[in-house]
XYZ file of C-alpha atoms in Angstrom:
611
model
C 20.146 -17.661 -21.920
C 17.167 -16.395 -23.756
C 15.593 -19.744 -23.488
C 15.980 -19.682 -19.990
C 14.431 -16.299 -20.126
C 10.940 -18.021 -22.231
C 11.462 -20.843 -20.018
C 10.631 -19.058 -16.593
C 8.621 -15.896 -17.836
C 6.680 -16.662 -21.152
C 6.600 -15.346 -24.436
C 6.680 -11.229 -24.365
C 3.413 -9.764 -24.993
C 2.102 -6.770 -27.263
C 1.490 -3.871 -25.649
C -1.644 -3.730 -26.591
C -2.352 -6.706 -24.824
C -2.043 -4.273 -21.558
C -5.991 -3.757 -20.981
C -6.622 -7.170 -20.681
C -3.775 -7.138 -17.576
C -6.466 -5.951 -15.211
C -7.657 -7.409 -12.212
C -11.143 -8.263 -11.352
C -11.963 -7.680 -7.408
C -11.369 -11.122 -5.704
C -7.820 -11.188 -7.345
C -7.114 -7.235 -6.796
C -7.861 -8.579 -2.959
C -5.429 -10.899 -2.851
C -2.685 -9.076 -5.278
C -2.979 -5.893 -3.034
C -4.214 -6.781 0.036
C -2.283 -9.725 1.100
C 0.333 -7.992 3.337
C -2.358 -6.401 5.329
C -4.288 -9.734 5.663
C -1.286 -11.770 6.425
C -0.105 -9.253 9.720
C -2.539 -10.861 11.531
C -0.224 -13.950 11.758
C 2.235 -11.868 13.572
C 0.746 -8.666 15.000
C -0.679 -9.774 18.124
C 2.355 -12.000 18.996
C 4.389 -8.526 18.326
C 1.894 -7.136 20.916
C 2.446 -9.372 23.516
C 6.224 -9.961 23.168
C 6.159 -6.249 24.271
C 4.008 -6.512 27.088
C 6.103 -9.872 28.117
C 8.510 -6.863 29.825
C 5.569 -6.449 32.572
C 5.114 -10.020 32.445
C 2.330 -12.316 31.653
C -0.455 -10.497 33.889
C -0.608 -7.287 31.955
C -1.712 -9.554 28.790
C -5.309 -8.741 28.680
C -3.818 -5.007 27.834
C -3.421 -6.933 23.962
C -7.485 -5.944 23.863
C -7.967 -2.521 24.231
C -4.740 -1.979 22.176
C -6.384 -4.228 19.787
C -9.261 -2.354 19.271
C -7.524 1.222 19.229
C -5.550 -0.098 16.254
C -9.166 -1.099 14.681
C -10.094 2.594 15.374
C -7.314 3.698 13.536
C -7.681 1.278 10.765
C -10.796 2.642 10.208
C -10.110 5.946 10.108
C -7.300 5.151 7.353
C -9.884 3.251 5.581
C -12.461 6.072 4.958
C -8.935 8.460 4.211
C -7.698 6.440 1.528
C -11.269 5.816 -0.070
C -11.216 9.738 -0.910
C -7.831 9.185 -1.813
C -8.479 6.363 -4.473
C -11.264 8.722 -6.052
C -9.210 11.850 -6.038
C -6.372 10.245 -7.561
C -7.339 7.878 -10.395
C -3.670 7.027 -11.527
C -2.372 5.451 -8.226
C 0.854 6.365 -6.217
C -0.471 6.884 -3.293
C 0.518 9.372 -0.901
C 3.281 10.230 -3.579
C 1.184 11.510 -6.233
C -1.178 13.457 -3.376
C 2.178 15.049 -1.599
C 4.011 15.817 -4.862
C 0.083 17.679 -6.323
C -0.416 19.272 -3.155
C 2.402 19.678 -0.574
C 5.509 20.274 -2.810
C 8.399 18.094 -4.177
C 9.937 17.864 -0.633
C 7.276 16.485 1.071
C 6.189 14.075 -1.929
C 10.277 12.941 -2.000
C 9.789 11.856 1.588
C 6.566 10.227 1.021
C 7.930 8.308 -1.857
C 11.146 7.016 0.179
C 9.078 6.353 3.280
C 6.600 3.983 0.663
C 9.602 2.510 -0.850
C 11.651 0.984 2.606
C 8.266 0.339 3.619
C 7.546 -1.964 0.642
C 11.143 -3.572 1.039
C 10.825 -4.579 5.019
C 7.307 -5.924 3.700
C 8.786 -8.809 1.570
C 11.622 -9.353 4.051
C 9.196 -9.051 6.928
C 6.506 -11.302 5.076
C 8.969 -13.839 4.336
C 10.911 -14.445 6.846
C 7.361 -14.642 9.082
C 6.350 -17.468 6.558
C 9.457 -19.223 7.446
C 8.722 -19.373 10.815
C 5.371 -20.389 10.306
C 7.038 -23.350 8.310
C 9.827 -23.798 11.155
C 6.983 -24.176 14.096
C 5.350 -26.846 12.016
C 8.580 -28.736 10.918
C 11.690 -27.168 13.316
C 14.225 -29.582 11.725
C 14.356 -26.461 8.747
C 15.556 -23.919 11.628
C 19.462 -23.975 9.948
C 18.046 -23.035 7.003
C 15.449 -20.576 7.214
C 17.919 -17.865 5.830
C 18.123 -20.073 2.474
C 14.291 -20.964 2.381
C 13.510 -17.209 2.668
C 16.432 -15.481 -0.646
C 14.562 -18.852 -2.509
C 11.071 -17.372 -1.563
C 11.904 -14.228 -3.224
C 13.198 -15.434 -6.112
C 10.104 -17.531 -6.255
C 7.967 -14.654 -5.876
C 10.514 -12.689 -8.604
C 9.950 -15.375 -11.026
C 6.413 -15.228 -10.495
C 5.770 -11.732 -10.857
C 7.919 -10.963 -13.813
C 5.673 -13.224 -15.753
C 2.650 -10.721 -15.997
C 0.201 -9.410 -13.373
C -2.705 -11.541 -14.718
C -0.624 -15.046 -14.373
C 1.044 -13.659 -10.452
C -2.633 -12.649 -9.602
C -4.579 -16.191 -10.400
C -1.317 -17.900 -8.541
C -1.749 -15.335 -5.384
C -5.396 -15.380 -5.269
C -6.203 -19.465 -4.204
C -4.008 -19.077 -0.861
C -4.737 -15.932 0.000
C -8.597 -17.231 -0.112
C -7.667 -20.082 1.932
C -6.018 -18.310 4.207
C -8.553 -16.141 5.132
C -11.125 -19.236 5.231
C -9.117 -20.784 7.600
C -8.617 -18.079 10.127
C -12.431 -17.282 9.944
C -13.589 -20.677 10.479
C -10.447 -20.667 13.792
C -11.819 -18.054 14.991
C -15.354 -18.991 15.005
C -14.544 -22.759 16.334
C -12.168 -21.147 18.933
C -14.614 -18.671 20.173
C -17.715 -22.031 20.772
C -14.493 -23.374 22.478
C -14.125 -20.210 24.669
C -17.508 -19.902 25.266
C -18.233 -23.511 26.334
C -14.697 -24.123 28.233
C -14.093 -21.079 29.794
C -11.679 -18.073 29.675
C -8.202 -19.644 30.418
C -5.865 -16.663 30.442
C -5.562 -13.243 32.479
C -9.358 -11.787 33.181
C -10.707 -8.436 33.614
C -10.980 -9.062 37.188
C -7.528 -9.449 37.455
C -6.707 -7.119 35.276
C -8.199 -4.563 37.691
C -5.199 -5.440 40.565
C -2.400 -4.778 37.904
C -3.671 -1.074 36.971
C -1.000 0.440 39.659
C 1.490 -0.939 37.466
C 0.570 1.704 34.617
C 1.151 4.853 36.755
C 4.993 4.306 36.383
C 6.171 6.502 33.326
C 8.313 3.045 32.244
C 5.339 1.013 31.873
C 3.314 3.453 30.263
C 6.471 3.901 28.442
C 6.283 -0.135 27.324
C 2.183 0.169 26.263
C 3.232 2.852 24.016
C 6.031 0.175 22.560
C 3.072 -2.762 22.306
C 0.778 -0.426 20.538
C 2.875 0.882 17.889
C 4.375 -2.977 17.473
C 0.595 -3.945 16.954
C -0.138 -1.404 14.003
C 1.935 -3.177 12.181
C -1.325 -4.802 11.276
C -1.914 -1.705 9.415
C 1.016 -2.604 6.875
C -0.310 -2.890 3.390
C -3.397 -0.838 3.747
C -2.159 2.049 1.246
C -1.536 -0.680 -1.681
C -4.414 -0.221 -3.062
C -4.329 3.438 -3.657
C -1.320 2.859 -4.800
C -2.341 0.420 -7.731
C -5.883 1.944 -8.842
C -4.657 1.701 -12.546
C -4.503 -2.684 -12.057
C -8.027 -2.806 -11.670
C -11.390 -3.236 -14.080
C -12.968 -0.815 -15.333
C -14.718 1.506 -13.081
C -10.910 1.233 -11.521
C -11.568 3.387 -8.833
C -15.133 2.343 -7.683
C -13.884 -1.470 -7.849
C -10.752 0.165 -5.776
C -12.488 1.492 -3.145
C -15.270 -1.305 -2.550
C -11.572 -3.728 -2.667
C -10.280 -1.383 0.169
C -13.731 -2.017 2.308
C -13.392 -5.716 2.036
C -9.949 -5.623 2.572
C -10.413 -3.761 5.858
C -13.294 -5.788 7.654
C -11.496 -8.972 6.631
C -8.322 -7.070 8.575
C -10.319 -5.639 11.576
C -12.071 -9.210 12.028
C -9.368 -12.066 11.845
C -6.859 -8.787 14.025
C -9.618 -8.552 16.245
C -10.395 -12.322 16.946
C -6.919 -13.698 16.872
C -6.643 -11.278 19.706
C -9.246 -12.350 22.052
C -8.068 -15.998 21.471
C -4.875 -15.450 22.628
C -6.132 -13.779 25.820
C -8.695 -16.085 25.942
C -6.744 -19.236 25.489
C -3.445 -17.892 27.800
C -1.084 -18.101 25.191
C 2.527 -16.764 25.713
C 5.041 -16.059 22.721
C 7.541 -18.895 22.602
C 10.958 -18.822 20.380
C 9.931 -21.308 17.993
C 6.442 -21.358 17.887
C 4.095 -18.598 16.566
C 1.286 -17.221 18.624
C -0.826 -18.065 15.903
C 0.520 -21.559 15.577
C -0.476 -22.313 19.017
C -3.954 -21.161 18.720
C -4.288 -22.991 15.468
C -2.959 -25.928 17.321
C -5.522 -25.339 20.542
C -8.088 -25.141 17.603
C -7.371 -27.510 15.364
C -6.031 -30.136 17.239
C -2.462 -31.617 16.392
C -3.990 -33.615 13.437
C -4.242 -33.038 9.421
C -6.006 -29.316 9.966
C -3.698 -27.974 11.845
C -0.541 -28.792 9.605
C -2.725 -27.428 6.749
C -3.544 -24.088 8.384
C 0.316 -23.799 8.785
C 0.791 -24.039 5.320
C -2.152 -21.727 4.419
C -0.408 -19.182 6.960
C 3.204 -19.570 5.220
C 1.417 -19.444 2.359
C -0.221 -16.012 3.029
C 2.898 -14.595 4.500
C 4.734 -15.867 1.881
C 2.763 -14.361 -0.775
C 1.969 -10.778 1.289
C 5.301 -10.027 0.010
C 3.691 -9.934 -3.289
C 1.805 -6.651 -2.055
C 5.063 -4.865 -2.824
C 6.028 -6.441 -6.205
C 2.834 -4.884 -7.078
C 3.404 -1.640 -5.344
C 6.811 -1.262 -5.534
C 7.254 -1.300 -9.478
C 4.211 0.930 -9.985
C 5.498 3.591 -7.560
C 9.086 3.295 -8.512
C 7.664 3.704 -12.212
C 5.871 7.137 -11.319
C 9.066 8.957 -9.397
C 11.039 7.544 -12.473
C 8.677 9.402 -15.157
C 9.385 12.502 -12.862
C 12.726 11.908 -12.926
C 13.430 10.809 -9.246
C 14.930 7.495 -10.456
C 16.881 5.782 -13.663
C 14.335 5.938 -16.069
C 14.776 2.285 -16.847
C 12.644 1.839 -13.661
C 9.435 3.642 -15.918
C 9.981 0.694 -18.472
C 7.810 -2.174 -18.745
C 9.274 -5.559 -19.519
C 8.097 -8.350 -21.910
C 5.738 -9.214 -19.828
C 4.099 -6.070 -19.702
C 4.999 -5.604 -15.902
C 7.941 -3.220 -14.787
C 10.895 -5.956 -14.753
C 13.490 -3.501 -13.285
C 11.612 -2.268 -10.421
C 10.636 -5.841 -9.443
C 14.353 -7.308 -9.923
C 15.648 -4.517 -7.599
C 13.123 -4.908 -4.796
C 14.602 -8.399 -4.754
C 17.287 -7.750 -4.573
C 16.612 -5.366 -1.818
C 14.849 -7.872 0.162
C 17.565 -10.199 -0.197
C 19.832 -8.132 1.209
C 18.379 -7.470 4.274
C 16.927 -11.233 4.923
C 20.561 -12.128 4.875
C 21.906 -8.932 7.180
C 19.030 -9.742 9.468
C 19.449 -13.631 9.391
C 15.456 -13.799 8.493
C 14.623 -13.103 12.120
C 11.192 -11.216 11.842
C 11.508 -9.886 15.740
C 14.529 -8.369 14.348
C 13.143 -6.592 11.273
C 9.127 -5.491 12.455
C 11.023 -2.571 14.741
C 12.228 -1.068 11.453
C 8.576 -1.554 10.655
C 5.753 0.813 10.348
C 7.245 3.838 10.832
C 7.436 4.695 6.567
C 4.061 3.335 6.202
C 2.526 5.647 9.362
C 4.284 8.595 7.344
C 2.762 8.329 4.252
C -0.475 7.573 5.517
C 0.301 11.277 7.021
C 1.437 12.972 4.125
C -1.367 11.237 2.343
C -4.444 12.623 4.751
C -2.784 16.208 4.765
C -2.775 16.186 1.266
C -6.061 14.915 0.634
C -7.324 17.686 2.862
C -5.679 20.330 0.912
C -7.473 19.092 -1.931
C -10.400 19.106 -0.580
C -10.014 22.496 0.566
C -9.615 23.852 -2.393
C -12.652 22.804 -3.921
C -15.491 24.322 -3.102
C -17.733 21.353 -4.223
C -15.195 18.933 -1.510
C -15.724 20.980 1.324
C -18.190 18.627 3.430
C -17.322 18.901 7.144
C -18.023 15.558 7.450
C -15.417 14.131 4.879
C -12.856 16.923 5.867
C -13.382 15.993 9.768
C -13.140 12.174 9.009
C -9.708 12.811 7.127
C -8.350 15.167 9.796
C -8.884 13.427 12.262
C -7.043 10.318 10.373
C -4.445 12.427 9.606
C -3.425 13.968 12.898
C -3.900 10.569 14.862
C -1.708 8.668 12.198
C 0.538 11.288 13.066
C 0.569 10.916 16.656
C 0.914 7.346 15.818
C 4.118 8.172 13.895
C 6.246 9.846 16.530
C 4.955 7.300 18.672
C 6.706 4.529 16.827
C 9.691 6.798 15.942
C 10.123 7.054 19.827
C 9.230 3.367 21.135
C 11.025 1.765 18.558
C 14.069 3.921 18.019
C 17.118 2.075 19.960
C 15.142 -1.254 18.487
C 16.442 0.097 14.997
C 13.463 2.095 14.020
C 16.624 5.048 14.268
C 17.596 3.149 10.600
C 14.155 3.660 8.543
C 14.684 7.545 10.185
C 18.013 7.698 8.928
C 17.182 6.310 5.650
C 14.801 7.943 5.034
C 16.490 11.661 4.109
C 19.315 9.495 2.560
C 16.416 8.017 0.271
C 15.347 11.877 -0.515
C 18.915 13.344 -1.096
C 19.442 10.333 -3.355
C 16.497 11.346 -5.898
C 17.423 14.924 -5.555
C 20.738 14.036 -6.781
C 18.919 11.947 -9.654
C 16.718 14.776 -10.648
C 19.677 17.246 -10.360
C 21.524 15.405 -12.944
C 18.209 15.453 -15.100
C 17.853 18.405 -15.151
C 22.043 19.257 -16.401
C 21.245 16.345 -18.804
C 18.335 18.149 -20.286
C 19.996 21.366 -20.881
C 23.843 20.192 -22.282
C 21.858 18.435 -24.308
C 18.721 20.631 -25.619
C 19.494 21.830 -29.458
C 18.318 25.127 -30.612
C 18.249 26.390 -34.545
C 21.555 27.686 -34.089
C 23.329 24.844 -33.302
C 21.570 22.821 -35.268
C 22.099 24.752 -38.641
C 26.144 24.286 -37.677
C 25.672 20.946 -37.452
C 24.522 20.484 -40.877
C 27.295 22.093 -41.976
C 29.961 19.816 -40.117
C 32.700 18.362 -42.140
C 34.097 15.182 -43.098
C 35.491 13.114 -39.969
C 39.366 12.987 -39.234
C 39.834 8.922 -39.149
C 42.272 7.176 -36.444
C 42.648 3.949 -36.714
C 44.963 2.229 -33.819
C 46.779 -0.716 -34.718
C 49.360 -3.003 -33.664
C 50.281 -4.456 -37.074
C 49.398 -5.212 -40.770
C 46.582 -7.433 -41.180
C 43.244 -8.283 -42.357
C 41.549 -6.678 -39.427
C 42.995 -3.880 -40.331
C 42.502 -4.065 -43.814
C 38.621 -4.155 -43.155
C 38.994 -0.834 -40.859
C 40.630 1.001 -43.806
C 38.723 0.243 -46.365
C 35.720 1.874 -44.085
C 38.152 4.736 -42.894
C 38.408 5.498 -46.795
C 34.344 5.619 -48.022
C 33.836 7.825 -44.817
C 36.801 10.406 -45.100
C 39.657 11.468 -47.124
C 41.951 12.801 -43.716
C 42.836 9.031 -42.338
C 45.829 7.816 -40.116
C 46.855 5.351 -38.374
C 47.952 4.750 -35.194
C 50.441 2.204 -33.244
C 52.012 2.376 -29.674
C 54.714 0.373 -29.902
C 57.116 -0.664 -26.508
C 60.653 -1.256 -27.591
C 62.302 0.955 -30.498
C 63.027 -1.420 -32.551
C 59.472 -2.264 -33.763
C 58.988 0.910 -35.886
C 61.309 0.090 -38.916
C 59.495 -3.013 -39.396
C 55.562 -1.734 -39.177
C 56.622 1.238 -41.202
C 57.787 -1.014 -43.927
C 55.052 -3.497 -43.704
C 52.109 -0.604 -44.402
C 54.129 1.641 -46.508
C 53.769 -1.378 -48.746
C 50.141 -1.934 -48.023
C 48.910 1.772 -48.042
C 51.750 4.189 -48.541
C 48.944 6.748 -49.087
C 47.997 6.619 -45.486
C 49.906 8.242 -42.842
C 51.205 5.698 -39.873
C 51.956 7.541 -36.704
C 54.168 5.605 -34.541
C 54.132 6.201 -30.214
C 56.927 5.150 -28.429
C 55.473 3.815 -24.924
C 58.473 3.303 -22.109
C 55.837 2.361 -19.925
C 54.156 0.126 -21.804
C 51.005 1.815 -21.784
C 48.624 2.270 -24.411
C 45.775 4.748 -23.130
C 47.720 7.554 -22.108
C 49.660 7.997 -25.410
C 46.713 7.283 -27.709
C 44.124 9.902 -25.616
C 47.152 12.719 -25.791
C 47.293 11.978 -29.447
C 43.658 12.305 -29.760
C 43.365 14.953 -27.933
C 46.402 17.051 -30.408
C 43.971 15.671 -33.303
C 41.002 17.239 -32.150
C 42.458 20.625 -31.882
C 43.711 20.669 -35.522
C 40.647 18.737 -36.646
C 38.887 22.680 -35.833
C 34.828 22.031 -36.318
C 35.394 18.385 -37.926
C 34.601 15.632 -35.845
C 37.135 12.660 -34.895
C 36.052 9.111 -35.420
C 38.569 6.101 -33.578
C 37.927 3.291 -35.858
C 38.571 0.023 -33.459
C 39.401 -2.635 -35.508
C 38.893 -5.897 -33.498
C 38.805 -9.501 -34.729
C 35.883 -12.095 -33.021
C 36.631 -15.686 -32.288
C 34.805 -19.107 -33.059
C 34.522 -20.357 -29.485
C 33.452 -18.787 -26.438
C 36.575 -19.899 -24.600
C 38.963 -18.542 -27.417
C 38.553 -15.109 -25.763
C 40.862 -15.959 -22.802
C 43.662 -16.501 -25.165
C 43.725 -12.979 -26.659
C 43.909 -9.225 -24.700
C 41.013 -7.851 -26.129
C 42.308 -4.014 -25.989
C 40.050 -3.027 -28.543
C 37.227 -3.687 -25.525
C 39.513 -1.949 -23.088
C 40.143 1.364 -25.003
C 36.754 1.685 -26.140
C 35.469 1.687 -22.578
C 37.772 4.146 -21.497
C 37.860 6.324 -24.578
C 33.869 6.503 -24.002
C 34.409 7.447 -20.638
C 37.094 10.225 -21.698
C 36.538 12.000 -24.787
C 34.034 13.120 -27.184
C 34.673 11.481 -30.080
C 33.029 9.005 -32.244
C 34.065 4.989 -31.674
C 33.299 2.936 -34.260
C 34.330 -0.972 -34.188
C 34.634 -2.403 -37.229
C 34.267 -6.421 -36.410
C 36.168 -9.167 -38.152
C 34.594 -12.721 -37.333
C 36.989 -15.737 -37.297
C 35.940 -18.594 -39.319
C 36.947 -22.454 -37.720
């Protein structure tokens, strides 16, 4: 097993060895910026399978909702680059909510972050299958498959250090974006010297009537909240300041730029292709695949443009195993999680948090059968939040000082803060009976879950704080009263008293027998072994051994006064793996439960089998 372990993750590495884990800005791009670069594949198709319900003529709508989402993207843009200065040491809107705005608010922040992250890697995925499916359909029956292998992939990947994941994410990603830039750029000569093909402005004009009916403004609503899910991803890199080079949060910031023209551009001109080119969502082939394919041409390009694009989607998942762990790792130093999630692995990357986003993502690829039209309505709606609590934070903080009070910083951030949170409700509403009513649901269960976590924290910390009093009894605590159960006389047991007796002076042993006529024998048998040793014998008519051994511990620990009791376990090991289906193993058994139970010291003393 622990070969297996070297095998797919590498040799562990010193800790130490952590400040030479950090990312230079052309693989920070692609490590946290991936998911938001990778939307574009699906965001306009996700606009226009919405305004499919008015039918094809209302298509050239997909523009002007188009460029309201690049309004807002830049408004989150020029939010989060405060954000990345004020707050050095990542999280996100987390760490801003939980400085500024309480423990509620930063709880409810943190859960909206984490489902968002999760629906990211199913989301991602199961959009890089279909990308894969358009190109070769004959893979449709297994798409399901092809995306739990993608995660493990990308599991495998990631638990072997952020350095090795980053050089690994950074080629495609690169290609990706080379690919759709050069589309784009072809496609547009093409527009320019062919002609528009789909719905005009001219036409556009006749269908305006069409919006003064409360459904169909009801349905442009829907389209534009299903189009900001190109805005997915745009808070990872607040969240992971700490990954980057030295100056971490100027190399952060000029990341987040980059990362958001690169967005607004291939969003923007993926776009006007499909209005410009007619196309209409189809069930197995991606809007984007069919402009790549009007592009490109049926030929070599295009099937490598469908690989860069599963590719990208593929590997936007990879957004959240480097913003999952790291936020997961924060709420579990405060005490919001199992602290095992604050633990890096050998790798020097936080193993837990990336296994259980896995398995997360798993989960719902299979529940959702990798459908990404079924999963995008959950979509969004976390991500809009915490780009809410995240402004409103910042502003607070910028309030407060008197040196951050610049109109012009406070009004940009505002302004951010109160349209993202229009743009919340928005999608809470449009996308509600489409399952966006789950992520709202989940959401407070997410918050009363680490409430619960703290709460039991918090009684851990003070059952088991010591002050001078307690601790000067302590010292003074006397010699253990030894119990040692056994079921007969033999070298096992042997081994357990000899310990018993260089520990204590107050030993006795213990057997639950089930018929009667088993106590004459054993009491002969150690009477002639250790006749200075006291045998208690339990008669068991229901042939139960827990409940008669924890009353009898139980009567020993009230006469033992202040001593402490110690259950010496004697247990022999076998040779072969397979040998330990032969025996009962109820040394195992009543250890579990006895730890479970009572407070008393367990000790087993091993005895290894020789061929």
């Amino acid at each position: 097993m622990a070969s297996l372990k070297r095998l797919l993750i590498g040799e562990p590495m010193e800790t130490k060895q952590l400040k030479h884990e950090k990312l230079p800005k052309w693989k920070a791009l692609a490590v946290f910026s991936s998911d938001a670069l990778s939307s574009v594949a699906y965001a306009t198709e996700e606009i226009l399978l919405v305004l499919a319900l008015l039918g094809t003529s209302v298509f050239f709508y997909s523009l002007p909702i188009a460029v309201a989402i690049l309004v807002l993207l830049l408004l989150v843009t020029l939010s989060y680059r405060q954000i990345i200065y004020a707050f050095p040491s990542g999280g996100g809107a987390y760490v801003v909510a939980r400085d500024h705005l309480g423990t509620k608010i930063s709880l409810v922040a943190g859960a909206a972050l984490m489902i968002d992250y999760i629906l990211t890697v199913a989301v991602s995925i199961s959009s890089g299958v279909a990308a894969l499916t358009s190109a070769f359909p004959a893979l449709l029956p297994w798409k399901v498959e092809l995306a739990v292998a993608l995660v493990l992939l990308l599991m495998v990947l990631n638990l072997r250090g952020i350095t090795e994941s980053a050089t690994v994410f950074a080629y495609p990603t690169h290609v990706f974006i080379g690919f759709v830039l050069v589309m784009i750029a072809v496609g547009g000569w093409q527009l320019w010297h062919e002609g528009w093909h789909g719905f005009t402005m001219r036409e556009h004009a006749s269908t305006a009537h069409m919006f003064a009916s409360g459904y169909s403004l009801f349905i442009l609503l829907r389209a534009f909240s299903s189009g900001c899910s190109a805005m997915t991803g745009v808070e990872a890199i607040s969240n992971g300041v700490p990954a980057f080079r030295p100056d971490s949060s100027k190399n952060a910031a000029i990341t987040m730029v980059w990362m958001s023209v690169l967005l607004g551009t291939m969003f923007l001109g993926i776009t006007v292709l499909a209005a410009g080119f007619g196309v209409t969502p189809t069930e197995h082939q991606t809007v984007i695949s069919q402009i790549g394919r009007h592009v490109f041409g049926n030929g070599l390009l295009f099937y490598l443009f469908q690989l860069a694009t599963m590719l990208i989607l593929v590997l936007a998942a990879n957004t959240s195993f480097a913003g999952f762990p790291q936020l997961t790792s924060i709420m579990a130093k405060d005490g919001f999680l199992p602290r095992s999630l604050a633990a890096r692995g050998d790798r020097l990357v936080f193993s837990n948090g990336i296994i259980l986003l896995s398995v997360l993502a798993i989960l719902l690829i299979i529940v959702f059968h990798a459908e990404t039209h079924s999963l995008i309505p959950l979509y969004a709606v976390g991500v809009f939040l915490s780009f809410t609590i995240g402004q409103s934070g910042l502003i607070k903080k910028l309030w407060q000082r008197e040196e951050g009070r610049k109109i012009g910083v406070l009004l940009t951030v505002g302004t951010g803060a109160a349209v993202t949170g229009m743009v919340t409700l928005v999608t809470m509403v449009a996308k509600f009976t489409q399952g966006a009513w789950i992520v709202i649901v989940a959401i407070p269960l997410f918050v009363w879950m680490f409430s619960r976590i703290h709460e039991h924290y918090k009684k851990l910390g003070v059952q088991l704080r010591l002050d001078e009093r307690e601790w000067q009894q302590r010292e003074k605590m006397l010699k253990p009263k030894v119990i040692i159960p056994i079921s007969g006389v033999s070298k096992v047991v042997a081994q357990s008293v000899q310990y018993a007796r260089s520990i204590s002076d107050d030993i006795t042993a213990l057997s639950i027998i089930f018929d009667e006529k088993d106590e004459q024998k054993l009491r002969q048998k150690w009477e002639k072994f250790y006749p200075d040793i006291p045998l208690k014998v339990i008669y068991s008519p229901y042939r139960t051994i827990l409940s008669p051994l924890l009353e009898y511990i139980t009567k020993a620990e009230k006469e033992a006064d202040r001593a402490p009791v110690t259950v010496l376990l004697p247990q022999f090991i076998v040779k072969k793996w397979w040998h330990t289906f032969l025996h009962n193993q109820t040394a195992i058994i009543l250890r579990f439960f006895l730890i479970m139970k009572k407070d008393v010291v367990i000790a087993t003393l091993p005895y290894h089998l020789r061929e």
